[in-house]
Amino acid sequence: MKVIEKIIELGDGRSITIETGKLAKQADGSVVVKMGKTMLLATVVSAKDAKPDVDFMPLSVDYKEKFSALGRFPGGFMKREGRPSDYEILVSRLVDRALRPLFPEDYHADTFVSINLISADADTMPDALAGLAASAALAVSDIPFLEPISEVRVARVDGEYKINPTRTELEAADLDMIVAATMENIMMVEGEMDEVSEAEMLEAIKIAHEAIKVQCQAQIELTEEVGKTEKREYCHENNDEELRQLIIDKTYDKVLEVARRKNANKHQRAEDFAAVKEEFVAEYSEGKEEEEINMTLIGRYYHDVEKEAVRNMVLEDRLRLDGRQTDEIRPIWSEIDYLPGAHGSAVFTRGETQSLTSVTLGTKLDEKIVDDVLYQGKEKFVLHYNFPPFSTGDARPTRGISRREVGHGNLAFRALKGMIPADSPYAIRVVSDILESNGSSSMATVCAGTLALMDAGIQIKKPVTGIAMGLISTAGAEKYAVLSDILGDEDHLGDMDFKVTGTRDGITATQMDIKVDGLPYEVLAQALEQARQGRLHILDKIGETIEEPREDLKPHAPRIVSIDIPKDMIGAVIGPGGKIIQEIQEVTGAVIVIEEVDGKGVVDISADNKESIDAALARIKGIVAVPEVGEIYKGKVKSIVTFGAFVEVLPGKDGLLHISEIEHRRLQTVDEVLKEGQEIEVKLIDIDAKSGKLKLSRKVLLPKPERKKKEENK
């Protein structure tokens, strides 16, 4: 067994080790990446041949966390890892998006990348190591791969940029991004920020890239040491250059003519492009047998013609498919309060992209419970994104939530979460249903989410909007066009998909995928500035619908009042076996949730009407109130004894009203004046220092009887 290691120093005393040759040796490539106690096992296997008629890269990336990595049992009855968590899906997507562009264009073999967290440290973030592990597994294999990549997390903590910070350090960060890159080029960026500037974001990307270069060099050296500089030979495409040229000659001008029609209707434009292809196929097929016609090659070559024609039109004519200028935003309209039964709702439409978004408010009982390997807790704010097939006119069934929906929803969630007030007592669920899609439905979700939150009366700090940018460029970006508010076609045919969200004061989240080599930072800077202008334009547009959050919630929304109580009074409010709190909820109709936070009890009282809240609030205040000598209380007679009566002056607190303190006159029996259940006013006249027993008086609140005047001149 020959084990080879490479050590990457991070420059602050920490290091990353890449090890190969010990585990999973039957895979095409296998490495273990270690940082402290955290260990990732990454393997890659690729089929020797491609399946027939496959003209794309069938890549599958799966990131999986083992509960045993942190010495934990999985939850549930099975006590076994189940379906991927949202976090695992998001990490898988981060790696996939970085790797996919770097396989050769003509490589179409099924390829599976598996990354497993096999040992963990709760303070080390494994998502920052997953890309390095996957790329290193490819580096030690014979699978064709253009060049190694790596991913790092860059965060700004207390004004300083830090590479791969700990989870604890990340809590204080105002910028948190994962950046993927090769030695020369940025490939992918995703993260969230606290309203940072475009210049600050670019600076963070550059710092991350410098760290990535070191990790890429280590992989190059590792490839040489394991002897995998020569990759496997393959032939996944059988091309017909004569047919390719014929399609170019016969269809290019016609495709360009369709592209220049400035047709804003996606489906009509698609039909017009398809008609050009059908016309060619009909002409080409004349006099040929069916087996002589290779529709797979025709489809591939025609797609290339379509892509080239549209790109050239944009670069040469500065003209887009729907006739817009490069920095022009499609028409926008929006509406709030569209769903009368929801606590907040909005419709946001930009061109042919539309989101119907709702907001639901709940209590702490509605908070999302998270039980991942490295994180356990609750989330007060959640955002869910749904992309049904009808939104693009596709006739197919819906089969669960896709990875894409998880990823797009997460981007919108990160864009908005920083604007939710920290002191909001509500659990908030935002749901975006995409009803139409032709270009960045995730950014439509951000805009619709802002509108719906303001419609619900959530006092968000600032409105947030988002925009998707595109890029079409020549090699080395000698000639390029940055496109604002891209269409679906422009995303597919372009070189960059760059989504930016933010307020008027800065960026809150971003997601960027770059598909070309050698993109200068100057082009990124222009894209960011153009995105800022577009974002401000959209903010003006949604401001025409609603400028600021409603002052109050909808009448049917739950109301929540929060009060703090002493920690040692939590048990008194709950009661033995929950008896007291259940009784309060049953009598008042309110929902009460108590938890200990920072050494005190936080009580949330919720109901859909003020009367229920006030009644529950009075009961709880009564329980936690401390009796004070001299105070007057309206109490209830709980029981009568020979020497007096016990009166409940506060919930769960009884005092003795001695028979001598009931009235000024001498009573033979207590029931001459009082009955059980009777409400009376009493004054607390003393608290026994040793026993804490309460002594009450009624007679001090009654007027003294006048003394009989002595008979004069008796």
XYZ file of C-alpha atoms in Angstrom:
714
model
C 0.000 0.000 0.000
C 1.483 3.300 -1.124
C -0.035 6.277 0.693
C 0.679 9.740 -0.698
C -0.022 12.961 1.214
C 0.010 16.644 0.366
C -0.198 19.301 3.091
C -1.642 22.744 2.392
C -0.779 25.414 4.958
C -3.445 28.063 5.540
C -0.936 30.467 7.043
C -2.527 30.785 10.482
C -1.332 27.556 12.055
C -4.032 25.428 10.446
C -3.433 23.036 7.570
C -5.328 20.816 5.159
C -4.042 17.333 4.298
C -4.939 15.432 1.123
C -4.304 11.681 1.382
C -4.687 9.045 -1.332
C -3.834 5.365 -1.668
C -5.323 4.101 1.600
C -9.142 4.034 1.235
C -11.572 3.079 -1.565
C -8.891 2.002 -4.022
C -11.308 0.366 -6.485
C -12.829 3.738 -7.342
C -11.287 5.578 -10.296
C -10.113 8.216 -7.856
C -10.245 8.450 -4.067
C -8.894 10.914 -1.494
C -9.345 11.782 2.162
C -9.184 15.489 2.959
C -8.452 16.302 6.590
C -8.578 19.563 8.519
C -8.318 19.109 12.269
C -10.814 16.420 13.262
C -12.852 16.891 10.089
C -12.353 14.253 7.394
C -14.021 13.992 3.983
C -13.793 10.857 1.836
C -14.286 11.771 -1.827
C -14.515 9.175 -4.601
C -15.157 9.423 -8.308
C -16.133 6.727 -10.792
C -16.786 7.253 -14.487
C -18.107 4.762 -17.015
C -15.697 3.675 -19.724
C -18.142 4.489 -22.495
C -21.004 6.895 -23.020
C -24.559 5.739 -23.553
C -25.910 6.009 -27.098
C -27.051 9.448 -28.267
C -26.006 11.234 -25.079
C -24.757 14.724 -25.969
C -24.367 16.222 -22.485
C -22.266 15.602 -19.378
C -24.205 13.145 -17.130
C -22.518 14.204 -13.890
C -23.916 13.289 -10.469
C -22.491 14.841 -7.289
C -23.652 13.656 -3.866
C -22.491 15.043 -0.547
C -23.496 12.980 2.493
C -22.909 13.506 6.206
C -22.628 10.517 8.533
C -24.099 11.037 12.016
C -21.344 8.787 13.366
C -18.860 11.460 12.232
C -19.796 13.431 15.336
C -20.743 10.480 17.537
C -24.487 10.985 17.113
C -27.457 8.741 16.400
C -29.754 9.680 13.531
C -33.264 10.668 14.588
C -36.465 8.815 13.779
C -37.447 5.190 14.246
C -35.000 3.762 11.708
C -31.920 5.333 13.345
C -30.340 5.481 9.907
C -29.380 8.258 7.520
C -32.271 8.941 5.162
C -32.976 11.365 2.354
C -30.478 14.208 1.912
C -31.029 17.246 4.086
C -31.321 20.673 2.474
C -27.773 21.409 3.633
C -26.413 18.269 1.945
C -28.263 19.166 -1.264
C -26.854 22.702 -1.208
C -23.282 21.462 -0.743
C -23.774 18.957 -3.583
C -24.914 21.814 -5.833
C -21.919 23.969 -4.891
C -19.530 21.225 -5.990
C -21.504 20.272 -9.111
C -21.623 23.843 -10.399
C -17.851 24.216 -10.018
C -16.893 20.871 -11.595
C -19.331 20.612 -14.504
C -17.794 23.250 -16.850
C -14.337 21.632 -16.570
C -15.072 18.294 -18.208
C -14.245 18.189 -21.928
C -17.203 19.226 -24.091
C -17.204 15.874 -25.866
C -17.016 13.746 -22.705
C -20.427 12.125 -22.084
C -19.782 9.134 -19.804
C -21.854 8.706 -16.626
C -19.708 10.152 -13.852
C -20.431 9.895 -10.134
C -18.747 12.009 -7.479
C -19.430 10.970 -3.889
C -18.287 13.040 -0.903
C -18.828 11.661 2.606
C -18.240 13.428 5.904
C -16.705 10.580 7.918
C -15.318 12.544 10.882
C -16.367 15.942 12.123
C -15.615 18.811 14.432
C -18.723 20.860 15.190
C -16.765 24.114 14.713
C -15.250 23.235 11.321
C -17.392 23.923 8.232
C -17.022 20.958 5.849
C -18.767 22.669 2.912
C -15.605 24.726 2.336
C -13.592 21.508 1.855
C -16.022 19.537 -0.329
C -14.959 21.104 -3.631
C -11.275 20.519 -2.904
C -11.996 16.867 -2.015
C -13.993 16.248 -5.203
C -11.403 17.886 -7.447
C -8.552 16.013 -5.739
C -10.358 12.695 -6.354
C -10.526 13.604 -10.056
C -6.879 14.680 -9.981
C -5.702 11.225 -8.853
C -7.897 9.442 -11.422
C -7.528 8.910 -15.156
C -10.867 10.618 -15.841
C -10.481 13.468 -18.344
C -10.707 16.771 -16.484
C -9.398 20.043 -17.843
C -7.739 21.343 -14.665
C -8.154 21.154 -10.889
C -10.411 23.507 -8.961
C -10.895 24.234 -5.308
C -13.488 25.941 -3.164
C -12.902 28.041 -0.075
C -15.092 30.043 2.234
C -14.123 33.675 2.636
C -15.666 35.706 5.441
C -15.110 39.159 6.847
C -14.925 39.045 10.616
C -14.372 42.292 12.543
C -13.208 43.973 9.343
C -10.668 41.284 8.397
C -11.028 38.678 5.653
C -10.523 35.101 6.769
C -10.252 31.892 4.729
C -12.296 28.921 5.977
C -13.291 30.484 9.323
C -14.761 28.401 12.133
C -18.505 28.244 12.712
C -18.038 30.410 15.821
C -16.120 33.071 13.885
C -18.756 33.020 11.169
C -21.441 34.166 13.607
C -19.782 37.612 13.707
C -19.179 37.881 9.932
C -20.836 40.511 7.743
C -19.767 38.711 4.536
C -19.854 34.944 3.972
C -19.108 33.466 0.546
C -18.025 30.182 -0.993
C -15.772 30.807 -4.009
C -14.696 28.159 -6.530
C -11.896 28.722 -9.026
C -9.109 27.183 -11.080
C -5.563 28.516 -11.006
C -6.572 31.229 -13.454
C -10.336 31.726 -13.363
C -13.266 32.205 -10.993
C -15.885 29.530 -11.676
C -18.579 29.940 -9.020
C -19.522 32.288 -6.178
C -22.349 31.953 -3.677
C -22.958 33.705 -0.394
C -24.691 36.262 1.761
C -23.684 39.693 3.007
C -24.832 42.426 5.335
C -25.380 45.121 2.694
C -21.773 45.246 1.499
C -20.615 47.252 -1.503
C -19.728 45.843 -4.899
C -16.064 46.751 -4.364
C -15.959 44.880 -1.045
C -17.444 41.793 -2.653
C -14.848 41.851 -5.452
C -12.065 42.232 -2.895
C -13.315 39.130 -1.043
C -13.376 37.133 -4.293
C -9.776 38.106 -5.055
C -8.600 37.085 -1.563
C -10.377 33.733 -1.923
C -8.760 33.182 -5.328
C -5.264 33.593 -3.910
C -5.958 30.832 -1.378
C -7.448 28.619 -4.102
C -4.331 28.897 -6.274
C -2.261 27.254 -3.526
C -4.750 24.379 -3.264
C -4.829 23.887 -7.038
C -1.023 23.727 -7.175
C -1.060 21.032 -4.491
C -3.430 18.967 -6.651
C -1.214 19.371 -9.719
C 1.724 18.044 -7.708
C -0.446 15.214 -6.351
C -1.408 14.191 -9.902
C 2.262 13.959 -10.838
C 3.158 11.936 -7.741
C 0.451 9.313 -8.342
C 1.308 9.147 -12.048
C -2.057 10.241 -13.448
C -0.949 13.024 -15.755
C -2.090 10.930 -18.743
C -5.876 10.614 -18.798
C -7.927 7.845 -20.404
C -8.686 7.913 -24.098
C -12.309 8.116 -25.133
C -14.543 8.686 -28.128
C -18.041 9.789 -27.155
C -18.915 11.684 -30.311
C -18.880 10.592 -33.942
C -19.054 13.798 -35.895
C -19.928 14.501 -39.494
C -18.119 17.676 -40.491
C -19.810 17.776 -43.885
C -23.237 17.723 -42.217
C -22.144 20.331 -39.685
C -21.059 22.735 -42.447
C -24.222 22.062 -44.444
C -26.391 23.005 -41.457
C -24.379 26.177 -40.936
C -24.706 27.152 -44.591
C -28.432 26.376 -44.799
C -29.708 27.676 -41.456
C -27.434 30.393 -40.020
C -28.981 33.323 -41.892
C -32.504 32.062 -41.207
C -31.778 31.659 -37.512
C -30.322 35.166 -37.405
C -33.467 36.482 -39.077
C -35.656 34.847 -36.406
C -33.419 36.199 -33.655
C -33.721 39.744 -35.013
C -37.536 39.737 -34.969
C -37.516 41.126 -31.407
C -40.166 38.625 -30.368
C -40.794 38.874 -26.619
C -42.953 35.740 -26.575
C -40.788 32.786 -25.538
C -43.008 30.054 -26.986
C -43.503 31.797 -30.331
C -39.766 32.398 -30.595
C -39.087 28.715 -29.859
C -41.592 27.690 -32.535
C -39.917 29.989 -35.076
C -36.474 28.509 -34.340
C -37.916 24.988 -34.524
C -39.480 25.793 -37.902
C -36.038 26.581 -39.348
C -34.757 23.211 -38.188
C -37.819 21.382 -39.519
C -37.418 23.066 -42.897
C -33.798 21.909 -43.075
C -34.681 18.357 -42.037
C -37.415 18.170 -44.677
C -35.057 19.374 -47.409
C -32.155 17.203 -46.202
C -34.320 14.077 -45.961
C -35.500 14.118 -49.567
C -34.426 10.923 -51.297
C -32.736 9.470 -48.166
C -33.613 6.387 -46.167
C -34.522 6.897 -42.517
C -31.344 5.217 -41.269
C -29.268 7.695 -43.296
C -30.603 10.623 -41.252
C -28.828 11.185 -37.938
C -31.276 13.332 -35.984
C -28.960 13.383 -32.958
C -26.202 15.107 -34.926
C -28.653 17.409 -36.672
C -30.066 18.486 -33.291
C -26.601 19.093 -31.849
C -25.296 21.027 -34.866
C -28.450 23.105 -35.200
C -28.264 24.009 -31.512
C -24.684 25.203 -32.094
C -25.843 27.356 -35.022
C -28.639 28.858 -32.935
C -26.225 29.627 -30.112
C -23.636 31.195 -32.399
C -26.165 33.328 -34.296
C -27.772 34.753 -31.163
C -24.412 35.453 -29.530
C -23.088 37.215 -32.633
C -26.253 39.303 -32.871
C -25.808 40.510 -29.299
C -22.097 41.247 -29.725
C -22.302 42.889 -33.148
C -25.723 44.562 -33.114
C -26.091 45.076 -29.323
C -29.564 43.646 -29.883
C -31.295 41.079 -27.688
C -33.825 38.401 -28.581
C -36.777 40.388 -27.244
C -35.506 43.713 -28.604
C -34.263 45.191 -25.330
C -31.088 47.164 -24.741
C -28.349 45.325 -22.841
C -29.158 47.127 -19.553
C -32.932 47.279 -19.987
C -35.294 45.583 -17.506
C -38.478 43.941 -18.759
C -41.861 45.500 -17.845
C -42.777 44.959 -14.182
C -46.129 44.911 -12.433
C -46.955 43.819 -8.915
C -49.906 43.529 -6.585
C -50.286 42.915 -2.849
C -53.080 41.423 -0.728
C -54.030 39.128 -3.596
C -54.861 36.155 -1.328
C -57.479 37.244 1.249
C -56.951 34.188 3.451
C -53.180 34.539 3.766
C -51.469 36.706 6.372
C -49.625 38.463 3.553
C -49.369 37.930 -0.209
C -48.045 39.421 -3.412
C -47.864 38.820 -7.153
C -44.668 39.980 -8.840
C -44.381 39.789 -12.624
C -41.314 40.766 -14.664
C -41.706 40.011 -18.368
C -42.664 36.344 -18.623
C -41.584 35.471 -15.074
C -44.190 35.511 -12.317
C -44.189 34.611 -8.626
C -47.239 34.285 -6.381
C -45.871 34.518 -2.852
C -47.622 34.110 0.491
C -46.575 34.793 4.072
C -47.811 32.780 7.051
C -47.220 33.898 10.626
C -47.004 31.479 13.525
C -45.753 30.971 17.046
C -42.621 29.312 18.401
C -44.478 26.011 18.068
C -44.334 26.517 14.276
C -40.577 27.081 14.068
C -38.616 24.700 11.854
C -36.661 22.097 13.824
C -33.230 21.385 12.324
C -31.470 18.132 13.250
C -28.472 17.926 10.929
C -25.199 16.239 11.810
C -23.373 19.466 12.652
C -26.255 21.742 13.599
C -29.261 21.294 15.806
C -31.646 24.134 16.486
C -34.662 26.030 15.249
C -35.297 28.491 12.438
C -37.878 31.243 12.890
C -37.775 32.285 9.238
C -38.136 29.831 6.358
C -38.649 30.310 2.628
C -39.896 27.632 0.254
C -39.749 27.857 -3.537
C -41.884 25.749 -5.879
C -41.337 25.427 -9.620
C -44.256 23.475 -11.153
C -43.944 22.225 -14.741
C -46.837 24.376 -15.986
C -44.751 27.501 -15.303
C -42.783 26.739 -18.463
C -45.649 25.089 -20.349
C -44.241 21.577 -19.836
C -46.652 18.650 -19.873
C -45.141 16.467 -17.162
C -45.996 15.466 -13.596
C -44.571 17.006 -10.450
C -42.399 14.525 -8.577
C -41.312 16.028 -5.267
C -38.936 18.898 -4.632
C -35.933 19.085 -6.946
C -32.405 20.124 -6.012
C -32.910 23.200 -8.140
C -35.912 24.249 -6.040
C -33.905 23.812 -2.845
C -31.042 25.880 -4.270
C -33.181 28.701 -5.649
C -35.199 28.864 -2.435
C -32.008 29.057 -0.383
C -30.719 31.992 -2.435
C -33.957 33.937 -1.857
C -33.907 32.953 1.826
C -30.374 34.308 2.260
C -31.337 37.497 0.426
C -34.234 38.273 2.780
C -33.328 36.785 6.166
C -31.074 39.653 7.235
C -33.980 42.082 6.879
C -36.239 40.242 9.350
C -36.225 42.112 12.702
C -34.310 40.184 15.361
C -37.002 40.936 17.939
C -39.889 39.669 15.802
C -41.824 37.137 17.929
C -43.269 35.364 14.890
C -42.312 32.206 13.089
C -42.487 33.319 9.447
C -42.958 31.100 6.397
C -42.657 32.582 2.919
C -43.793 30.388 0.008
C -43.075 31.351 -3.597
C -45.028 29.517 -6.285
C -43.614 30.238 -9.726
C -46.527 30.553 -12.157
C -44.519 31.636 -15.215
C -40.818 31.366 -15.895
C -38.538 32.869 -18.490
C -35.498 34.167 -16.659
C -34.602 34.157 -12.964
C -37.597 33.072 -10.971
C -35.389 33.111 -7.852
C -34.972 36.866 -8.206
C -38.726 37.234 -8.750
C -39.118 35.317 -5.478
C -36.960 37.872 -3.653
C -39.066 40.759 -4.996
C -42.387 39.026 -4.317
C -41.152 37.978 -0.875
C -40.348 41.587 0.022
C -43.804 42.710 -1.103
C -45.603 39.909 0.747
C -43.684 40.536 3.990
C -44.553 44.230 3.858
C -48.179 43.351 3.075
C -48.213 41.085 6.143
C -47.100 43.938 8.381
C -43.674 42.490 9.174
C -41.487 45.504 9.859
C -38.591 44.470 7.622
C -35.561 46.700 7.922
C -35.416 47.568 4.210
C -36.958 46.303 0.947
C -34.806 43.838 -1.015
C -34.879 43.130 -4.745
C -32.792 40.952 -7.033
C -31.700 40.766 -10.643
C -30.047 38.140 -12.839
C -27.183 39.278 -15.055
C -25.784 37.511 -18.095
C -22.689 37.759 -20.258
C -21.862 37.044 -23.856
C -18.196 37.383 -24.753
C -15.444 36.405 -27.127
C -12.278 34.576 -26.007
C -10.496 36.573 -23.323
C -13.463 38.984 -23.198
C -11.955 41.160 -25.955
C -15.543 41.871 -26.944
C -18.402 41.359 -24.528
C -21.922 42.387 -23.574
C -23.269 42.387 -20.014
C -27.010 41.689 -20.057
C -29.419 42.824 -17.353
C -32.479 40.735 -16.445
C -31.604 37.781 -18.663
C -34.073 35.569 -20.471
C -33.982 31.807 -20.139
C -32.472 31.588 -23.642
C -29.767 34.105 -22.723
C -28.903 32.085 -19.627
C -28.589 28.908 -21.701
C -26.594 30.517 -24.520
C -24.493 32.879 -22.384
C -21.193 32.700 -20.548
C -22.305 33.796 -17.090
C -25.326 33.648 -14.831
C -24.871 36.211 -12.089
C -27.674 36.834 -9.562
C -27.370 39.738 -7.130
C -29.836 40.782 -4.416
C -29.736 43.772 -2.151
C -31.209 46.928 -0.682
C -30.475 50.485 -1.750
C -27.464 50.370 0.538
C -25.726 47.155 -0.457
C -25.673 43.492 -1.463
C -27.404 40.878 0.706
C -26.815 37.700 -1.363
C -25.268 36.529 -4.608
C -24.941 33.453 -6.800
C -22.627 33.368 -9.796
C -21.750 30.677 -12.328
C -19.099 31.450 -14.945
C -18.837 29.192 -17.989
C -15.815 30.698 -19.785
C -12.091 31.009 -19.144
C -10.240 34.225 -18.560
C -13.016 36.565 -17.415
C -11.304 39.773 -16.222
C -12.286 41.356 -12.906
C -13.108 44.530 -14.845
C -15.976 42.697 -16.523
C -17.212 41.429 -13.153
C -17.063 44.982 -11.813
C -19.178 46.245 -14.732
C -21.676 43.424 -14.218
C -21.970 44.305 -10.530
C -22.508 48.004 -11.251
C -25.084 47.238 -13.940
C -26.791 44.904 -11.470
C -26.880 47.680 -8.866
C -28.599 50.035 -11.292
C -31.129 47.348 -12.212
C -31.761 46.563 -8.555
C -32.502 50.221 -7.820
C -34.885 50.372 -10.787
C -36.827 47.379 -9.456
C -36.906 48.899 -5.953
C -38.558 51.994 -7.451
C -41.092 49.770 -9.202
C -42.151 47.785 -6.144
C -42.232 51.056 -4.191
C -45.107 52.108 -6.442
C -47.069 49.141 -5.051
C -46.112 49.512 -1.376
C -43.387 51.785 -0.016
C -43.089 50.444 3.516
C -44.575 47.695 5.676
C -48.165 48.007 6.821
C -48.412 49.490 10.307
C -50.414 46.534 11.598
C -51.022 42.873 10.852
C -54.063 41.632 8.958
C -57.176 41.266 11.168
C -57.061 37.458 10.895
C -53.316 37.160 11.581
C -52.234 35.806 14.967
C -51.200 38.392 17.524
C -48.229 37.685 19.729
C -47.255 39.501 22.906
C -43.938 38.657 24.562
C -43.084 39.254 28.205
C -40.055 38.354 30.296
C -40.466 36.633 33.638
C -37.931 35.600 36.282
C -36.293 32.264 35.546
C -37.488 30.811 38.858
C -41.109 31.611 37.958
C -41.190 29.453 34.796
C -42.274 26.419 36.800
C -45.009 28.389 38.536
C -46.547 29.424 35.213
C -46.344 25.911 33.789
C -47.589 24.218 36.954
C -47.307 20.557 37.955
C -47.535 18.468 34.797
C -48.424 21.603 32.821
C -51.703 21.961 34.719
C -51.677 25.744 35.133
C -50.588 26.698 31.608
C -53.056 24.264 30.058
C -55.864 25.691 32.165
C -54.963 29.257 31.131
C -54.963 28.258 27.441
C -58.280 26.456 27.766
C -60.009 29.350 29.542
C -58.585 32.207 27.457
C -58.213 30.530 24.044
C -54.637 31.828 23.735
C -51.546 29.770 22.850
C -48.703 30.165 25.349
C -45.084 29.179 24.756
C -42.378 29.539 27.419
C -38.646 29.076 26.983
C -35.559 30.019 28.904
C -33.308 32.516 27.131
C -30.226 34.145 28.652
C -31.193 33.283 32.208
C -34.769 34.520 32.024
C -38.128 33.182 30.968
C -39.573 34.447 27.681
C -43.336 33.991 27.410
C -45.055 34.339 24.015
C -48.835 34.701 24.136
C -50.639 34.422 20.813
C -54.274 34.551 19.724
C -56.334 35.985 16.892
C -58.025 38.536 19.170
C -56.877 41.056 21.762
C -59.298 39.897 24.473
C -57.754 36.412 24.665
C -54.251 37.819 24.856
C -55.194 40.332 27.570
C -56.891 37.632 29.638
C -53.913 35.271 29.396
C -51.490 38.117 30.055
C -53.365 39.101 33.232
C -53.277 35.514 34.500
C -49.548 35.155 33.872
C -48.713 38.530 35.388
C -50.725 37.502 38.402
C -48.715 34.305 38.779
C -45.333 35.968 38.525
C -46.271 39.039 40.549
C -44.587 39.313 43.957
C -47.060 40.173 46.755
C -46.268 43.529 48.375
C -47.279 44.616 51.850
C -49.739 47.481 51.647
C -51.126 46.498 48.246
C -54.860 46.003 47.806
C -55.956 42.883 45.921
C -59.251 41.660 44.549
C -59.275 38.086 45.757
C -61.524 35.043 45.825
C -62.490 33.141 48.956
C -61.068 29.663 48.420
C -62.027 28.069 51.745
C -63.568 28.935 55.109
C -62.264 27.664 58.464
C -63.305 28.383 62.035
C -60.614 31.024 62.521
C -60.994 32.807 59.218
C -60.850 32.382 55.450
C -58.154 31.656 52.904
C -58.311 34.136 50.061
C -56.486 33.769 46.716
C -55.012 37.199 46.054
C -52.825 36.151 43.095
C -52.996 32.979 40.989
C -51.666 30.183 43.193
C -51.063 32.533 46.154
C -53.427 32.366 49.135
C -53.405 34.478 52.296
C -55.159 34.116 55.629
C -57.955 36.548 56.389
C -58.359 36.036 60.138
C -61.902 36.249 61.532
C -60.857 39.330 63.468
C -59.835 41.105 60.239
C -63.099 40.582 58.358
C -65.141 43.386 59.937
C -64.805 45.877 62.727
C -67.468 44.078 64.767
C -66.862 40.804 66.542
C -68.079 37.804 64.463
C -69.231 34.509 65.890
C -68.658 32.645 62.582
C -66.968 33.548 59.322
C -69.919 32.552 57.147
C -71.958 35.363 58.683
C -70.199 37.557 56.077
C -68.274 35.383 53.591
C -69.027 32.432 51.364
C -66.652 30.252 49.297
C -66.169 31.645 45.802
C -67.060 35.183 46.866
C -64.842 37.960 45.481
C -63.686 40.545 47.994
C -61.088 43.265 48.291
C -58.368 42.720 50.866
C -55.161 44.434 51.877
C -51.885 42.604 52.455
C -50.848 43.734 55.925
C -47.914 41.410 56.609
C -45.729 38.602 55.232
C -44.251 36.184 57.750
C -40.483 36.437 57.429
C -39.894 32.746 58.114
C -42.805 30.963 56.443
C -43.689 33.558 53.792
C -47.364 33.265 54.744
C -49.583 36.190 53.797
C -51.727 38.030 56.345
C -54.739 39.826 54.968
C -57.269 42.335 56.254
C -60.661 43.331 54.969
C -61.747 45.566 57.784
C -58.989 48.143 57.158
C -60.698 48.898 53.862
C -64.095 49.407 55.537
C -65.160 52.669 57.203
C -64.960 52.589 60.976
C -68.383 52.697 62.725
C -69.121 55.931 64.618
C -68.984 55.630 68.397
C -72.296 56.135 70.188
C -72.387 59.518 71.841
C -72.711 59.410 75.569
C -75.982 60.725 76.795
C -75.545 64.286 77.920
C -76.771 65.541 81.255
C -77.411 61.953 82.460
